[in-house]
XYZ file of C-alpha atoms in Angstrom:
243
model
C -27.439 13.281 16.333
C -24.966 15.088 18.630
C -22.587 17.606 16.594
C -19.436 15.800 17.458
C -16.042 17.583 17.633
C -13.920 14.574 15.908
C -10.386 13.718 14.033
C -9.217 11.120 11.630
C -5.767 9.320 11.713
C -6.955 6.433 9.394
C -6.669 5.512 5.638
C -9.687 5.164 3.723
C -10.762 2.079 2.289
C -12.007 2.532 -1.238
C -13.999 0.406 -3.238
C -13.962 1.645 -7.205
C -17.372 0.755 -9.167
C -17.381 1.364 -13.003
C -19.553 3.931 -13.771
C -21.216 2.607 -17.108
C -21.965 -0.619 -15.953
C -22.218 0.034 -12.240
C -20.209 -3.328 -11.489
C -17.262 -3.739 -8.858
C -13.963 -3.026 -10.436
C -11.684 -2.883 -7.460
C -11.149 -2.996 -4.190
C -8.399 -0.962 -3.089
C -8.015 -1.623 0.767
C -4.058 -1.261 0.850
C -3.576 2.499 0.488
C -1.072 4.029 3.076
C -3.059 7.558 2.080
C -6.315 8.879 0.809
C -6.997 12.751 0.398
C -10.448 14.225 -0.806
C -9.926 17.851 -1.987
C -13.198 20.174 -2.584
C -12.484 23.114 -4.949
C -14.169 26.022 -6.523
C -13.537 29.327 -7.599
C -15.154 32.549 -6.497
C -15.432 35.975 -8.962
C -16.512 39.226 -7.490
C -18.334 41.988 -8.954
C -16.568 45.385 -7.645
C -18.049 48.937 -7.274
C -17.498 52.476 -5.799
C -14.719 54.430 -4.344
C -11.916 52.233 -3.362
C -12.993 49.501 -5.705
C -14.572 47.104 -3.020
C -15.578 43.791 -3.655
C -19.533 43.552 -3.556
C -20.965 40.571 -5.185
C -19.635 36.943 -5.275
C -20.353 34.781 -7.528
C -19.318 31.092 -7.127
C -18.596 28.033 -9.556
C -16.300 25.801 -11.101
C -17.141 23.217 -8.327
C -15.183 20.249 -8.355
C -12.418 18.745 -6.669
C -9.896 15.328 -6.413
C -9.481 11.935 -4.796
C -5.447 11.113 -4.375
C -4.529 7.867 -3.266
C -1.039 7.011 -2.372
C 0.149 3.200 -2.070
C 3.279 0.961 -1.488
C 0.747 -1.762 -2.757
C -0.002 -2.503 -6.568
C -1.617 -4.836 -8.698
C -2.303 -5.169 -12.094
C -6.080 -4.475 -11.899
C -4.817 -0.987 -10.579
C -2.353 -0.254 -13.207
C -5.607 -1.020 -15.552
C -7.679 1.600 -13.697
C -5.437 4.078 -14.156
C -4.328 3.849 -17.409
C -7.458 2.514 -19.068
C -5.180 -0.127 -20.426
C -6.203 -4.073 -21.795
C -6.036 -7.043 -19.953
C -4.417 -10.180 -21.523
C -3.123 -13.514 -20.242
C -0.469 -13.679 -22.771
C 3.021 -11.759 -23.199
C 6.386 -12.089 -25.349
C 9.750 -10.919 -23.657
C 13.386 -11.130 -24.279
C 15.328 -14.084 -22.349
C 19.063 -14.077 -21.905
C 20.791 -17.327 -21.262
C 24.025 -18.721 -21.219
C 24.685 -22.436 -22.661
C 27.649 -24.785 -23.274
C 27.753 -26.103 -26.827
C 27.615 -29.757 -27.117
C 30.321 -32.261 -28.143
C 30.072 -31.434 -31.820
C 30.489 -27.704 -30.761
C 27.510 -26.465 -32.575
C 24.167 -28.002 -30.598
C 22.362 -25.582 -28.053
C 19.233 -27.083 -26.220
C 17.040 -24.042 -25.277
C 15.037 -23.889 -22.012
C 12.065 -22.782 -24.200
C 10.832 -22.949 -27.725
C 11.358 -19.584 -28.916
C 9.370 -17.138 -31.141
C 10.458 -18.425 -34.998
C 13.145 -15.631 -35.721
C 14.295 -14.357 -32.683
C 17.442 -16.413 -31.542
C 20.420 -14.451 -31.707
C 23.879 -16.183 -30.470
C 26.883 -14.748 -29.094
C 30.002 -16.087 -28.067
C 30.102 -15.811 -24.098
C 33.508 -13.771 -24.312
C 31.601 -11.581 -27.047
C 28.049 -10.738 -25.605
C 26.333 -8.292 -28.020
C 29.318 -8.539 -30.366
C 29.741 -10.803 -33.590
C 26.516 -12.885 -33.897
C 26.932 -16.212 -34.659
C 24.763 -17.702 -37.250
C 22.734 -20.752 -36.349
C 19.577 -22.649 -37.331
C 16.476 -23.254 -34.983
C 13.963 -26.314 -34.308
C 12.026 -26.085 -31.653
C 14.217 -26.107 -28.556
C 17.185 -27.177 -30.712
C 19.648 -24.769 -32.160
C 22.510 -25.652 -34.047
C 25.532 -23.314 -34.909
C 26.531 -22.762 -38.290
C 30.156 -22.831 -37.629
C 31.240 -25.370 -34.609
C 33.324 -24.074 -31.810
C 34.954 -26.036 -29.201
C 33.277 -28.791 -27.380
C 31.532 -27.579 -24.398
C 32.324 -23.481 -25.331
C 30.043 -21.123 -23.548
C 27.833 -18.909 -25.502
C 25.182 -16.456 -24.966
C 21.818 -16.785 -26.037
C 18.990 -14.221 -26.686
C 15.306 -15.023 -27.600
C 11.782 -14.027 -27.497
C 9.632 -16.126 -25.294
C 5.668 -16.503 -25.203
C 3.805 -17.096 -22.271
C 0.404 -17.943 -22.082
C -0.242 -19.364 -18.278
C 0.078 -17.439 -14.934
C 0.220 -13.900 -16.917
C -1.233 -10.450 -16.404
C -0.174 -8.026 -19.154
C -1.831 -4.502 -19.137
C -1.324 -3.316 -22.818
C -1.395 0.513 -22.896
C -1.879 2.142 -26.426
C -1.955 5.958 -27.552
C -5.407 5.486 -27.460
C -6.144 4.058 -24.006
C -7.589 6.432 -21.520
C -9.180 5.553 -18.551
C -13.109 5.265 -17.607
C -15.070 6.909 -15.265
C -15.876 5.078 -11.524
C -18.157 5.380 -8.593
C -15.988 5.273 -5.462
C -16.915 4.363 -2.187
C -14.646 5.395 1.001
C -14.981 3.601 4.129
C -12.767 5.130 7.572
C -13.290 6.051 11.083
C -13.421 9.202 12.696
C -12.288 9.565 16.527
C -14.491 12.230 18.999
C -12.864 14.118 21.899
C -15.044 11.455 23.590
C -12.836 8.732 22.610
C -15.729 7.341 20.328
C -15.126 5.921 17.353
C -17.407 6.368 14.623
C -17.978 4.966 11.454
C -17.197 7.490 8.601
C -18.084 6.990 4.539
C -17.483 9.152 1.364
C -19.144 8.668 -1.886
C -17.222 10.078 -4.902
C -20.417 9.623 -7.773
C -17.815 10.086 -10.769
C -14.500 9.795 -10.483
C -12.165 10.192 -13.297
C -8.326 8.986 -12.777
C -6.340 11.403 -14.366
C -3.948 8.648 -16.255
C -0.382 9.959 -14.843
C 0.985 6.956 -13.442
C 4.863 6.868 -12.196
C 6.437 3.459 -11.473
C 10.107 3.575 -9.778
C 12.378 0.682 -9.176
C 15.350 0.555 -6.701
C 17.136 -1.561 -4.600
C 17.840 1.178 -1.637
C 15.103 3.155 0.628
C 11.697 2.736 1.206
C 9.642 0.388 -1.151
C 8.481 1.881 -3.970
C 5.158 4.254 -3.760
C 2.635 5.480 -6.609
C 0.456 8.291 -6.313
C -2.907 8.195 -8.143
C -5.058 11.294 -8.523
C -9.189 10.942 -9.671
C -10.903 14.183 -10.684
C -14.209 14.497 -9.458
C -16.714 15.455 -11.751
C -20.525 15.957 -11.248
C -22.751 12.874 -12.009
C -26.300 13.443 -14.070
C -27.742 14.750 -11.496
C -25.515 17.175 -10.273
C -23.829 15.066 -7.655
C -19.927 15.008 -6.915
C -19.241 14.181 -3.156
C -21.273 12.801 0.062
C -19.886 12.691 3.709
C -21.424 10.452 5.702
C -20.994 10.262 9.388
C -22.505 7.331 11.513
C -22.857 8.339 14.893
C -24.333 5.788 17.709
C-alpha cells in the first residue's frame, strides 16, 4: 500500500459498544469535534559527568477520546453519567386559575400527586398559603374568595408516557465501551481515503456540564473518555483503507 501524505478535516462518527455485553449502546453520528490523544511517560537513568540522560524507560501508556457536540440525546447523558433510564417522572407544575362562582372551586389540569397542592392568591404568589382540599382534579378552597378571583396553584405532576428520565445517584458511574470511529483522510493527490479507529476500552470520565442560555451559540457539551488497555493489552487501532 502507498505511504500517503494526507490530512483530515472531518469529524468521526462513533459507535459505542458496551464492553461487557458487546452490544451496541449508542450511535454518536452528530459530533462537531472528535479528538484522540495518546499519552505516555518517560523516565531516564542518568550517569557520568554533566548528569546526561543515558537510558530511557517508557510507560504509563494511555490516552483520551474527546467528543464535542451541540446535539444531545438522553442516551448520551446515560453513557456519560451511568444513570439509570426510566419511563416515568414527577415534576412541579405552576398554573393560574380563576375560582368558580362559589369562590372556592378550582378544576386542575391534572390529577396531582396526593398531598402536593399549594394555592396562593394571584397577587401573593408564594406568599400566604390558601388552605384547600383536593379530590382528583377538583380542589376547593377552605375559605371562599370572590367569584372569579385568580389564584396560583403549584402541584406535583407524574408522567408515565413520552418520558425519558435519567436518574443519577451518588453511586452511579459510567461503564466501559468499545468505540468504533469512522471518518476520512484526504491526500495531496485529492484522494479521499476511509479512515477508522478502534478504542478497545474507553471509560467515560463522568463529568458533564449542561448550560442553558437564550443568547449566543447553541449549548455544547464535551465528553472525555480515558483509553484503557483491554485484556490483551490493546488500546487503539488506527486503520487507513487505501485504493
